[in-house]
């Protein structure tokens, strides 16, 4: 009966029960919270816990949440890892549990409210708003616990009122007796207790790790004075995992931002990943969030670096499977979900030596771009004026009038503009617009000199990039640009050239060469006193999927390949060039040696049909598909017969073909010309627009 009841309990509940049973220490903090919740006349309102990574802040919050719930309080949990540092994001989480009016008190009618805020260091941009705007709106009886890696900012202590309402606790390592109590609870043999206490110095994450190693029969001996204690213990743990499958699951969890059962099934090629997902979830250094599992930062870095150093081939395999899973998700979602997947895609690149990334990883994934509003125009223009001068500001103002939908803001916590960028569609611009902007004119001229866009193809340009504090150095604004540009790549069906415009272009050459957005040589321009450069990619030569593949290959290499070396580039032909290539292919149909040299072999229509390196057989198959499509039209019977007797089953001469078909030579030539024209049209549509069912 007990086994049946146990089998019906969710794994998460079992894990929570185990963690409660094995939790030790922090009695002073727990008693402080109990007393505050039981007090009828509370003297303070906020408990601020701080300490380094792995000290046990999240685990303590879990215990405090239980204490608050047992006391009858309404508990609200906020984790800085799960939301952007903005008032709107925090209020949205609060509104899911309590009443959040536009103005006035929050949670009216809630006599006992307990707000728990984890990873508060990630919300540092809105610390002042939390202190001066959010907490004062809570009921006087509300109780807030903040957990952060950093102590309270000076603003908390500078305000005399807050000094009375605030309690600050710096979390320390566990005492030897608390360590022994924990080791006893998790079943570590008593003979190892003293040695483990010496090795870990009572550091909670280290203690949990070494207990995991010991429970799996691993070696726990380590230098207690090592500065890289977590790294040493993680190595011990990795050596003691149950199987190769579990090791690989741990590596996936370290590489991906968050891990789900779906990701594990895909990457590990399993029919059912429930067991290995459950194993990950019960590890002491792995936490569960709304989106999935994620390891402690210290553990993540050790596992990632260990695999990359120990077995680069396996690391490459795991990396490729993770980001290909994300790529498939990217194609099946939209909006904010798609933006999150793009954040996840770039996250897996963060530690690769081949990526000289201009990324502010501290704020990565915490700021989402949003369309600018009409009232933002003056702010944008003044931002350009202050960083790039009056001439550039006037150009920005003109583009805002012409294409306001192309301007995106990254906002500060107070709703003001932190920075902005503009994504322009040059294909929609008038000749006057292009002439008035040296940057747009440079991009337009470069595209038309090197490979002109064809009918209905689009040229785009990221024209302005400005973070008010950092200009074009790594910043939340610079982080947000690839989110929007990636969505543009995916959602622009006939994108040809895309240009990125940056000041001081020389310093960006190496990074954007790896990203296959190389410098547009000879296209630099000047606005006022600023020299500006362009970086360009032709998505007809290397489409989005091939571009993803190419960037990944280069990033995984210690010595990234030169642009164009990893993935063969597609050949972009004008319509007359394409038509001539089709006619030549029909003429050479029975000569594979000649077909192999035909320009069609490097065009999109053939590569989409046969892969990045198609065989002559793919071109043969494609030509037959074109003839079959012609034959599907009953009105084209005469045209098909002329093509058949000229190219598929050719007569000795065209005159002989006309006699075999019983046609005057002029009629035969007219039918052949019309048939070839329709074949060219059918293939051209697939070259320009892709395959369409």
XYZ file of C-alpha atoms in Angstrom:
693
model
C 0.000 0.000 0.000
C 2.825 2.411 0.957
C 4.631 1.656 -2.328
C 1.466 2.405 -4.319
C 0.962 5.675 -2.445
C 4.614 6.627 -2.960
C 4.419 5.893 -6.696
C 1.534 8.358 -7.047
C 3.525 11.248 -5.509
C 5.161 13.575 -8.056
C 8.954 13.430 -8.130
C 9.135 17.144 -7.335
C 7.273 16.584 -4.061
C 9.632 13.745 -3.118
C 12.654 15.933 -3.845
C 11.205 18.809 -1.796
C 10.549 16.432 1.090
C 14.119 15.112 0.926
C 15.577 18.609 0.866
C 13.519 19.616 3.903
C 14.680 16.524 5.753
C 18.354 17.105 4.990
C 18.392 20.867 5.490
C 20.580 21.915 8.426
C 21.868 25.147 9.865
C 20.697 28.743 9.562
C 18.732 28.372 12.792
C 19.328 32.013 13.692
C 17.911 33.246 10.385
C 14.949 30.872 10.527
C 14.108 31.881 14.096
C 14.398 35.568 13.167
C 11.777 35.068 10.448
C 9.455 33.027 12.696
C 9.551 35.751 15.349
C 8.863 38.470 12.776
C 5.880 36.594 11.322
C 4.416 35.868 14.747
C 4.836 39.420 16.048
C 1.676 41.488 16.498
C 3.716 44.696 16.402
C 6.531 44.140 13.846
C 9.473 46.494 14.263
C 11.129 45.814 10.900
C 9.986 44.885 7.376
C 12.893 43.683 5.217
C 15.495 40.955 5.772
C 18.421 41.344 3.385
C 20.530 38.162 3.057
C 23.799 38.320 1.152
C 26.722 36.007 0.500
C 28.848 34.508 -2.307
C 27.669 31.947 -4.832
C 27.024 28.525 -3.330
C 26.562 29.794 0.217
C 22.957 28.517 0.312
C 20.790 31.583 -0.234
C 18.233 29.857 -2.474
C 17.959 26.829 -0.170
C 17.371 29.129 2.805
C 14.622 30.975 0.914
C 12.915 27.619 0.329
C 12.865 27.023 4.096
C 11.648 30.546 4.802
C 8.834 30.090 2.276
C 7.626 27.059 4.245
C 7.829 28.940 7.528
C 5.808 31.815 6.067
C 3.191 29.470 4.592
C 2.849 27.632 7.908
C 2.291 31.006 9.589
C -0.637 31.663 7.238
C 1.093 34.272 5.059
C 0.525 34.675 1.334
C 3.929 33.876 -0.183
C 5.090 35.519 -3.428
C 8.355 34.322 -5.020
C 10.423 36.424 -7.436
C 13.713 35.268 -8.971
C 15.911 37.800 -10.763
C 17.079 35.077 -13.155
C 13.608 34.664 -14.595
C 12.642 38.199 -15.597
C 14.029 41.385 -17.050
C 15.072 44.032 -14.511
C 12.102 46.293 -15.048
C 9.229 47.434 -12.819
C 6.700 46.048 -15.315
C 8.202 42.550 -15.126
C 8.187 42.533 -11.303
C 4.639 43.868 -11.092
C 3.487 41.235 -13.588
C 4.785 38.453 -11.321
C 3.185 40.045 -8.275
C -0.157 40.441 -10.054
C -0.371 36.681 -10.559
C -0.816 36.277 -6.789
C -2.017 39.549 -5.268
C -3.945 42.674 -6.240
C -1.682 45.189 -8.016
C -3.597 48.422 -8.785
C -2.087 51.070 -11.075
C -1.581 53.359 -8.112
C -1.888 53.070 -4.366
C -1.257 50.118 -2.098
C -0.402 46.667 -3.464
C -2.220 43.625 -2.065
C -5.029 45.507 -0.405
C -6.819 43.139 1.943
C -3.745 40.935 2.378
C -2.994 41.234 6.070
C -0.053 38.834 5.887
C 2.095 39.013 2.778
C 5.597 37.539 2.489
C 7.632 38.573 -0.569
C 10.768 36.483 -1.266
C 13.228 37.863 -3.838
C 16.075 35.599 -5.019
C 19.104 36.517 -7.171
C 18.504 40.167 -6.360
C 21.867 41.135 -7.881
C 20.248 40.572 -11.293
C 17.694 43.268 -10.418
C 20.360 45.840 -9.535
C 19.181 48.231 -12.318
C 15.867 48.669 -10.472
C 17.215 48.603 -6.902
C 16.205 52.225 -6.330
C 12.689 51.560 -7.668
C 12.316 48.534 -5.365
C 13.464 50.568 -2.362
C 11.572 53.796 -3.036
C 8.524 52.755 -5.078
C 7.673 49.044 -4.757
C 8.189 48.203 -1.086
C 6.506 51.371 0.219
C 3.323 50.320 -1.658
C 3.126 47.025 0.274
C 0.995 46.797 3.426
C 2.756 47.855 6.626
C 2.379 44.260 7.840
C 4.118 42.806 4.765
C 7.455 41.068 5.183
C 10.134 40.939 2.477
C 13.243 38.747 2.274
C 15.893 39.677 -0.323
C 18.734 37.291 -1.190
C 21.705 38.663 -3.124
C 25.374 38.025 -3.800
C 26.061 41.658 -2.966
C 25.361 43.672 0.220
C 22.667 46.367 0.199
C 23.495 49.411 -1.911
C 24.362 52.641 -0.031
C 20.838 53.949 -0.638
C 19.427 51.444 1.865
C 21.667 52.677 4.653
C 21.588 56.359 3.715
C 17.845 56.545 4.418
C 17.291 56.799 8.184
C 13.809 55.267 7.913
C 15.123 52.191 6.123
C 17.889 51.761 8.708
C 15.164 51.047 11.257
C 13.078 48.770 9.030
C 15.978 46.734 7.559
C 17.856 43.724 8.940
C 21.019 42.688 7.062
C 22.555 39.214 7.461
C 25.803 38.126 5.837
C 25.558 34.361 5.362
C 28.606 32.358 6.433
C 29.741 28.774 6.054
C 28.149 26.078 8.199
C 29.704 25.150 11.522
C 31.482 21.762 11.923
C 28.557 20.399 13.952
C 26.073 21.479 11.247
C 28.272 19.834 8.605
C 28.316 16.554 10.531
C 24.528 16.719 11.006
C 24.052 17.120 7.236
C 26.449 14.288 6.380
C 24.643 12.006 8.808
C 21.253 12.852 7.247
C 22.432 12.060 3.691
C 24.061 8.779 4.691
C 27.772 9.537 4.373
C 29.845 7.112 6.512
C 30.872 8.626 9.861
C 34.555 7.812 9.257
C 34.578 10.425 6.455
C 32.879 13.233 8.353
C 35.933 14.894 9.854
C 37.901 14.816 6.639
C 34.960 16.280 4.680
C 34.507 19.074 7.217
C 38.176 19.974 6.788
C 38.035 19.822 2.983
C 34.889 21.933 2.541
C 35.332 24.421 5.396
C 31.531 24.199 5.766
C 30.793 25.774 2.375
C 27.238 24.498 1.642
C 27.652 23.861 -2.107
C 31.017 22.183 -1.549
C 29.518 20.096 1.254
C 26.633 18.954 -0.963
C 29.008 18.123 -3.799
C 31.372 16.065 -1.705
C 28.403 14.230 -0.164
C 27.171 13.415 -3.686
C 30.640 12.110 -4.585
C 30.894 10.019 -1.431
C 27.411 8.518 -1.846
C 28.418 7.329 -5.352
C 31.625 5.732 -4.139
C 33.892 8.455 -5.497
C 37.149 9.688 -4.003
C 36.615 12.562 -1.550
C 40.242 13.301 -0.740
C 41.243 16.816 -1.772
C 43.582 19.549 -0.667
C 41.562 21.537 1.872
C 43.557 24.654 1.000
C 42.935 24.563 -2.754
C 41.570 27.880 -4.097
C 39.495 25.941 -6.647
C 37.617 23.752 -4.219
C 34.376 23.656 -6.231
C 36.305 22.738 -9.369
C 38.123 19.906 -7.607
C 34.903 18.548 -6.119
C 33.018 18.779 -9.426
C 35.783 16.743 -11.040
C 35.308 14.100 -8.332
C 31.576 14.126 -8.946
C 31.940 13.819 -12.731
C 34.202 10.792 -12.242
C 31.510 9.082 -10.142
C 28.347 9.554 -12.245
C 26.360 6.329 -12.781
C 26.882 5.961 -16.552
C 27.991 7.593 -19.770
C 24.353 8.607 -20.360
C 24.196 10.451 -17.041
C 27.515 12.159 -17.758
C 26.220 13.313 -21.132
C 22.977 14.597 -19.532
C 25.065 16.616 -17.071
C 27.049 18.075 -19.969
C 23.833 19.068 -21.752
C 22.589 20.747 -18.570
C 25.843 22.707 -18.292
C 25.800 23.881 -21.899
C 22.125 24.855 -22.289
C 20.690 27.840 -20.429
C 17.806 25.650 -19.208
C 17.256 21.912 -19.651
C 13.914 20.213 -20.293
C 12.928 16.600 -20.924
C 12.318 17.538 -24.549
C 15.878 18.815 -24.916
C 17.321 15.697 -23.294
C 15.240 13.383 -25.512
C 16.483 15.154 -28.602
C 20.150 15.567 -27.684
C 20.589 12.133 -26.077
C 18.435 10.421 -28.744
C 16.148 8.806 -26.170
C 12.522 7.704 -26.451
C 11.976 8.658 -22.804
C 14.239 11.033 -20.844
C 12.127 11.044 -17.660
C 14.575 9.000 -15.580
C 17.702 10.944 -16.484
C 15.811 14.261 -16.095
C 14.788 13.139 -12.592
C 18.412 12.251 -11.818
C 19.551 15.728 -12.815
C 16.781 17.324 -10.791
C 17.841 15.659 -7.560
C 21.475 16.788 -7.777
C 22.416 19.220 -5.032
C 23.840 21.797 -7.453
C 20.950 21.735 -9.952
C 17.915 23.978 -9.448
C 14.454 23.886 -11.015
C 12.892 27.039 -12.470
C 9.768 27.847 -14.489
C 11.505 27.007 -17.791
C 13.464 23.919 -16.726
C 16.590 22.844 -14.853
C 19.810 24.821 -14.556
C 23.023 24.152 -12.602
C 24.675 26.477 -10.158
C 26.929 28.917 -12.031
C 30.101 27.523 -10.451
C 29.179 23.940 -11.313
C 28.100 24.892 -14.854
C 31.453 26.486 -15.639
C 33.435 23.526 -14.319
C 31.474 20.899 -16.288
C 31.590 22.980 -19.470
C 35.329 23.642 -19.238
C 36.108 20.030 -18.265
C 34.372 18.534 -21.301
C 35.852 21.104 -23.681
C 39.361 20.389 -22.379
C 38.983 16.611 -22.040
C 37.122 15.684 -25.223
C 36.589 18.434 -27.780
C 34.919 15.996 -30.205
C 32.257 15.101 -27.623
C 31.859 18.751 -26.695
C 31.285 19.553 -30.362
C 28.679 16.786 -30.607
C 26.766 18.008 -27.545
C 27.031 21.616 -28.677
C 25.717 20.864 -32.167
C 22.791 18.805 -30.890
C 21.793 21.451 -28.335
C 21.842 24.375 -30.746
C 20.141 22.385 -33.515
C 17.341 21.580 -31.066
C 17.079 25.310 -30.360
C 17.132 26.120 -34.080
C 14.154 23.829 -34.652
C 12.301 25.539 -31.802
C 13.200 28.893 -33.315
C 11.396 28.018 -36.536
C 8.205 26.962 -34.737
C 7.596 29.940 -32.448
C 7.192 33.701 -32.670
C 7.095 36.900 -30.630
C 8.611 36.959 -27.147
C 9.017 33.166 -27.073
C 11.120 33.369 -30.229
C 13.227 36.099 -28.617
C 13.886 33.850 -25.613
C 15.011 31.030 -27.908
C 17.376 33.442 -29.674
C 18.835 34.356 -26.275
C 19.247 30.623 -25.588
C 20.940 30.086 -28.960
C 23.590 32.692 -28.279
C 24.014 31.527 -24.670
C 25.568 28.223 -25.792
C 28.336 30.172 -27.563
C 29.379 32.143 -24.482
C 32.523 30.140 -23.532
C 33.848 29.277 -26.986
C 37.363 30.539 -27.746
C 36.398 31.253 -31.356
C 33.844 33.867 -30.299
C 35.329 37.281 -29.528
C 31.909 38.382 -28.495
C 30.959 42.029 -27.796
C 28.419 40.858 -25.240
C 27.630 42.114 -21.773
C 26.953 38.635 -20.361
C 25.986 40.092 -16.987
C 22.820 41.549 -18.535
C 22.355 38.916 -21.255
C 18.728 37.892 -21.681
C 17.409 40.523 -19.269
C 16.510 43.323 -21.678
C 14.089 42.889 -24.562
C 13.853 45.459 -27.369
C 10.481 47.046 -27.959
C 9.152 49.211 -30.803
C 9.671 52.933 -30.311
C 6.607 55.140 -29.871
C 5.930 58.504 -31.482
C 6.701 60.280 -28.208
C 10.197 58.690 -28.192
C 11.272 60.629 -31.291
C 12.859 63.595 -29.494
C 14.700 61.311 -27.066
C 16.138 59.307 -29.960
C 17.197 62.382 -31.904
C 18.866 63.941 -28.841
C 20.656 60.684 -28.083
C 22.110 60.684 -31.613
C 23.020 64.359 -31.312
C 24.933 63.826 -28.057
C 26.955 60.880 -29.400
C 27.291 61.543 -33.138
C 26.537 65.225 -33.718
C 23.851 67.373 -35.331
C 24.223 66.051 -38.898
C 23.677 62.454 -37.821
C 20.767 63.525 -35.604
C 19.021 65.102 -38.578
C 19.444 61.878 -40.576
C 17.946 59.885 -37.687
C 14.992 62.291 -37.494
C 14.350 61.855 -41.214
C 14.386 58.073 -40.997
C 12.070 58.180 -37.973
C 9.567 60.096 -40.127
C 9.995 57.684 -43.052
C 10.191 54.328 -41.221
C 9.172 54.764 -37.551
C 8.363 51.040 -37.286
C 12.072 50.270 -37.751
C 13.161 51.975 -34.488
C 13.530 49.874 -31.298
C 14.223 50.958 -27.734
C 15.866 49.281 -24.776
C 14.330 50.907 -21.717
C 15.648 51.696 -18.267
C 13.807 50.677 -15.126
C 11.950 53.996 -15.055
C 10.641 53.471 -18.592
C 13.028 55.929 -20.220
C 15.289 55.019 -23.123
C 18.534 53.271 -22.194
C 19.451 52.988 -25.886
C 18.037 52.391 -29.331
C 18.774 51.000 -32.776
C 17.105 51.330 -36.172
C 16.436 48.532 -38.678
C 15.799 50.117 -42.068
C 14.322 48.550 -45.199
C 16.338 50.254 -47.927
C 14.233 48.578 -50.618
C 11.321 50.816 -49.569
C 13.383 53.994 -49.450
C 13.067 56.668 -52.106
C 16.012 57.938 -54.123
C 15.832 61.164 -52.090
C 16.020 59.253 -48.788
C 19.093 57.342 -49.945
C 20.787 60.478 -51.243
C 20.192 62.290 -47.918
C 21.963 59.582 -45.860
C 25.603 58.708 -46.662
C 25.241 55.468 -44.670
C 22.196 54.205 -46.549
C 23.712 55.319 -49.853
C 26.947 53.443 -49.080
C 25.029 50.228 -48.341
C 22.834 50.581 -51.436
C 25.796 51.276 -53.727
C 27.860 48.409 -52.290
C 25.026 45.918 -52.831
C 24.457 47.027 -56.405
C 28.181 46.974 -57.229
C 28.773 43.463 -55.894
C 25.544 41.514 -56.469
C 22.421 43.558 -57.239
C 19.148 42.490 -55.642
C 16.664 40.848 -57.970
C 12.982 41.537 -58.375
C 11.186 41.754 -55.024
C 14.376 41.093 -53.024
C 15.031 43.169 -49.906
C 18.075 45.088 -48.647
C 18.104 45.894 -44.911
C 20.415 47.943 -42.727
C 20.949 48.369 -39.001
C 21.641 52.076 -39.330
C 21.958 53.477 -35.772
C 23.300 51.698 -32.667
C 23.450 53.859 -29.539
C 23.491 52.968 -25.847
C 23.225 56.217 -23.887
C 25.801 55.103 -21.307
C 28.138 52.892 -23.373
C 27.541 54.115 -26.949
C 28.678 51.070 -28.999
C 30.574 49.190 -26.283
C 29.069 45.989 -24.795
C 25.769 46.945 -23.175
C 22.125 45.883 -22.846
C 21.409 47.789 -26.073
C 24.105 45.948 -28.015
C 22.793 42.673 -26.540
C 19.307 43.378 -27.872
C 20.298 43.937 -31.503
C 20.831 40.280 -32.532
C 17.428 39.398 -31.071
C 15.611 41.678 -33.484
C 17.931 41.151 -36.443
C 17.620 37.367 -36.100
C 13.861 37.673 -36.197
C 14.255 39.832 -39.293
C 16.387 37.152 -40.985
C 13.741 34.533 -40.263
C 10.742 36.618 -41.257
C 11.963 38.336 -44.442
C 11.223 35.812 -47.210
C 13.349 37.394 -49.956
C 16.163 38.977 -47.969
C 19.271 39.636 -50.049
C 21.786 41.971 -48.394
C 21.836 42.873 -44.694
C 24.160 45.616 -43.427
C 25.296 46.558 -39.916
C 26.590 50.119 -39.418
C 29.177 50.818 -36.681
C 31.603 53.576 -35.760
C 35.292 52.711 -35.257
C 34.839 49.788 -37.669
C 38.441 48.507 -37.449
C 37.889 47.129 -33.956
C 34.966 44.999 -35.137
C 36.689 43.311 -38.090
C 37.734 40.076 -36.385
C 34.479 39.464 -34.536
C 32.176 40.028 -37.503
C 34.415 38.007 -39.821
C 33.786 35.010 -37.514
C 30.073 35.857 -37.553
C 30.178 35.881 -41.404
C 29.249 39.542 -41.508
C 32.568 40.754 -42.957
C 33.635 44.336 -43.506
C 32.220 45.859 -46.694
C 35.532 46.976 -48.134
C 35.501 50.416 -49.689
C 32.100 51.288 -48.190
C 33.218 53.386 -45.192
C 31.569 56.790 -44.998
C 31.728 59.924 -42.866
C 29.023 61.897 -41.110
C 30.357 65.015 -39.446
C 33.582 64.071 -37.680
C 32.697 60.364 -37.442
C 34.091 57.648 -39.713
C 31.647 54.760 -39.950
C 31.957 51.303 -41.526
C 29.587 48.695 -42.903
C 29.503 44.958 -42.287
C 27.578 42.945 -44.856
C 26.077 39.521 -45.502
C 24.331 38.312 -48.670
C 21.697 35.797 -47.565
C 21.261 34.544 -51.134
C 24.839 33.252 -51.101
C 24.698 31.827 -47.568
C 21.031 31.463 -46.459
C 19.993 31.550 -42.817
C 20.318 27.796 -42.150
C 23.752 27.576 -43.787
C 24.773 30.748 -41.957
C 23.836 29.181 -38.600
C 25.937 26.149 -39.484
C 28.894 28.238 -40.618
C 28.985 30.428 -37.509
C 28.841 27.347 -35.258
C 31.705 25.628 -37.096
C 33.893 28.715 -36.825
C 33.044 29.344 -33.187
C 34.023 25.777 -32.232
C 37.419 26.186 -33.855
C 40.415 27.536 -31.937
C 41.473 29.138 -35.242
C 38.268 30.245 -36.944
C 38.168 29.701 -40.678
C 38.356 32.618 -43.032
C 35.004 33.894 -44.271
C 33.599 31.599 -46.907
C 35.898 28.690 -46.037
C 33.590 26.540 -43.918
C 30.417 26.545 -45.993
C 30.379 26.797 -49.815
C 28.734 30.059 -50.813
C 25.811 30.102 -53.197
C 26.123 31.774 -56.576
C 23.666 34.611 -57.135
C 22.776 34.938 -60.829
C 20.802 37.650 -62.548
C 17.777 36.467 -64.537
C 19.621 36.571 -67.923
C 22.578 34.660 -66.422
C 20.221 32.112 -64.879
C 18.327 31.623 -68.123
C 21.571 31.055 -70.021
C 22.702 28.514 -67.408
C 19.413 26.574 -67.730
C 19.670 26.518 -71.535
C 23.275 25.312 -71.272
C 22.263 22.598 -68.789
C 19.541 21.353 -71.147
C 22.055 21.310 -73.987
C 24.607 19.387 -71.856
C 22.024 17.138 -70.167
C 23.674 13.922 -71.347
C 27.193 15.110 -70.463
C 27.755 14.854 -66.655
C 31.285 16.234 -67.031
C 29.877 19.430 -68.530
C 26.916 19.639 -66.134
C 29.332 19.547 -63.206
C 30.786 22.886 -64.374
C 27.397 24.518 -64.950
C 26.789 27.625 -62.757
C 23.459 26.125 -61.647
C 25.395 23.679 -59.465
C 26.118 26.535 -57.012
C 22.686 28.174 -57.042
C 20.022 28.029 -54.365
C 17.560 25.985 -56.411
C 20.032 23.096 -56.810
C 21.540 23.304 -53.307
C 18.064 23.358 -51.715
C 17.307 20.229 -53.731
C 20.518 18.362 -53.015
C 22.278 19.893 -50.005
C 25.305 22.169 -49.639
C 27.433 20.045 -52.011
C 24.998 18.593 -54.569
C 25.938 15.922 -57.084
C 25.268 16.203 -60.824
C 22.437 13.727 -60.259
C 20.623 16.441 -58.275
C 20.713 18.830 -61.230
C 19.506 16.016 -63.503
C 16.635 15.286 -61.098
C 15.720 18.961 -60.885
C 15.582 19.340 -64.669
C 13.307 16.293 -64.859
C 11.059 17.817 -62.173
C 10.799 20.958 -64.291
C 9.821 18.951 -67.373
C 7.304 16.945 -65.321
C 5.771 20.196 -64.058
C 5.424 21.307 -67.690
C 3.793 17.991 -68.580
C 1.207 18.475 -65.809
C -0.330 21.253 -67.900
C -2.512 19.594 -70.600
C -2.186 22.720 -72.730
C 1.580 22.246 -72.910
C 1.606 18.818 -74.565
C 3.166 20.122 -77.785
C 5.825 21.979 -75.800
C 6.714 18.880 -73.786
C 7.132 16.763 -76.919
C 9.465 19.357 -78.432
C 11.595 19.431 -75.249
C 11.578 15.625 -75.012
C 12.864 15.104 -78.574
C 15.460 17.833 -78.216
C 16.936 17.111 -74.756
C 15.574 13.960 -73.056
C 15.514 11.630 -76.068
C 17.332 13.818 -78.552
C 17.251 13.327 -82.284
C 20.493 13.735 -84.185
C 19.589 17.302 -85.182
C 16.795 19.740 -84.523
C 15.650 19.289 -88.113
C 15.374 15.551 -87.440
C 13.426 16.251 -84.252
C 10.941 18.363 -86.218
C 10.496 15.555 -88.786
C 9.971 12.969 -85.976
C 7.273 15.195 -84.490
C 5.674 15.800 -87.920
C 6.021 19.574 -87.576
C 7.313 22.324 -89.817
C 10.712 23.413 -88.487
C 9.440 26.896 -87.611
C 6.548 25.427 -85.581
C 8.904 23.012 -83.821
C 11.232 25.914 -82.909
C 8.329 27.951 -81.559
C 7.172 25.018 -79.369
C 10.729 24.420 -78.134
C 11.287 28.079 -77.303
C 8.021 28.273 -75.356
C 8.768 24.999 -73.495
C 12.261 26.092 -72.473
C 10.894 29.472 -71.345
C 8.388 27.748 -69.024
C 11.119 25.472 -67.634
C 13.287 28.523 -66.940
C 10.322 30.252 -65.252
C 9.574 27.228 -63.050
C 13.216 26.964 -61.919
C 13.580 30.751 -61.444
C 10.590 30.876 -59.108
C 12.291 28.259 -56.918
C 15.625 30.043 -57.124
C 14.172 33.352 -55.956
C 11.310 32.298 -53.674
C 12.324 28.811 -52.569
C 10.343 25.594 -52.921
C 6.605 26.077 -52.609
C 4.084 23.295 -52.274
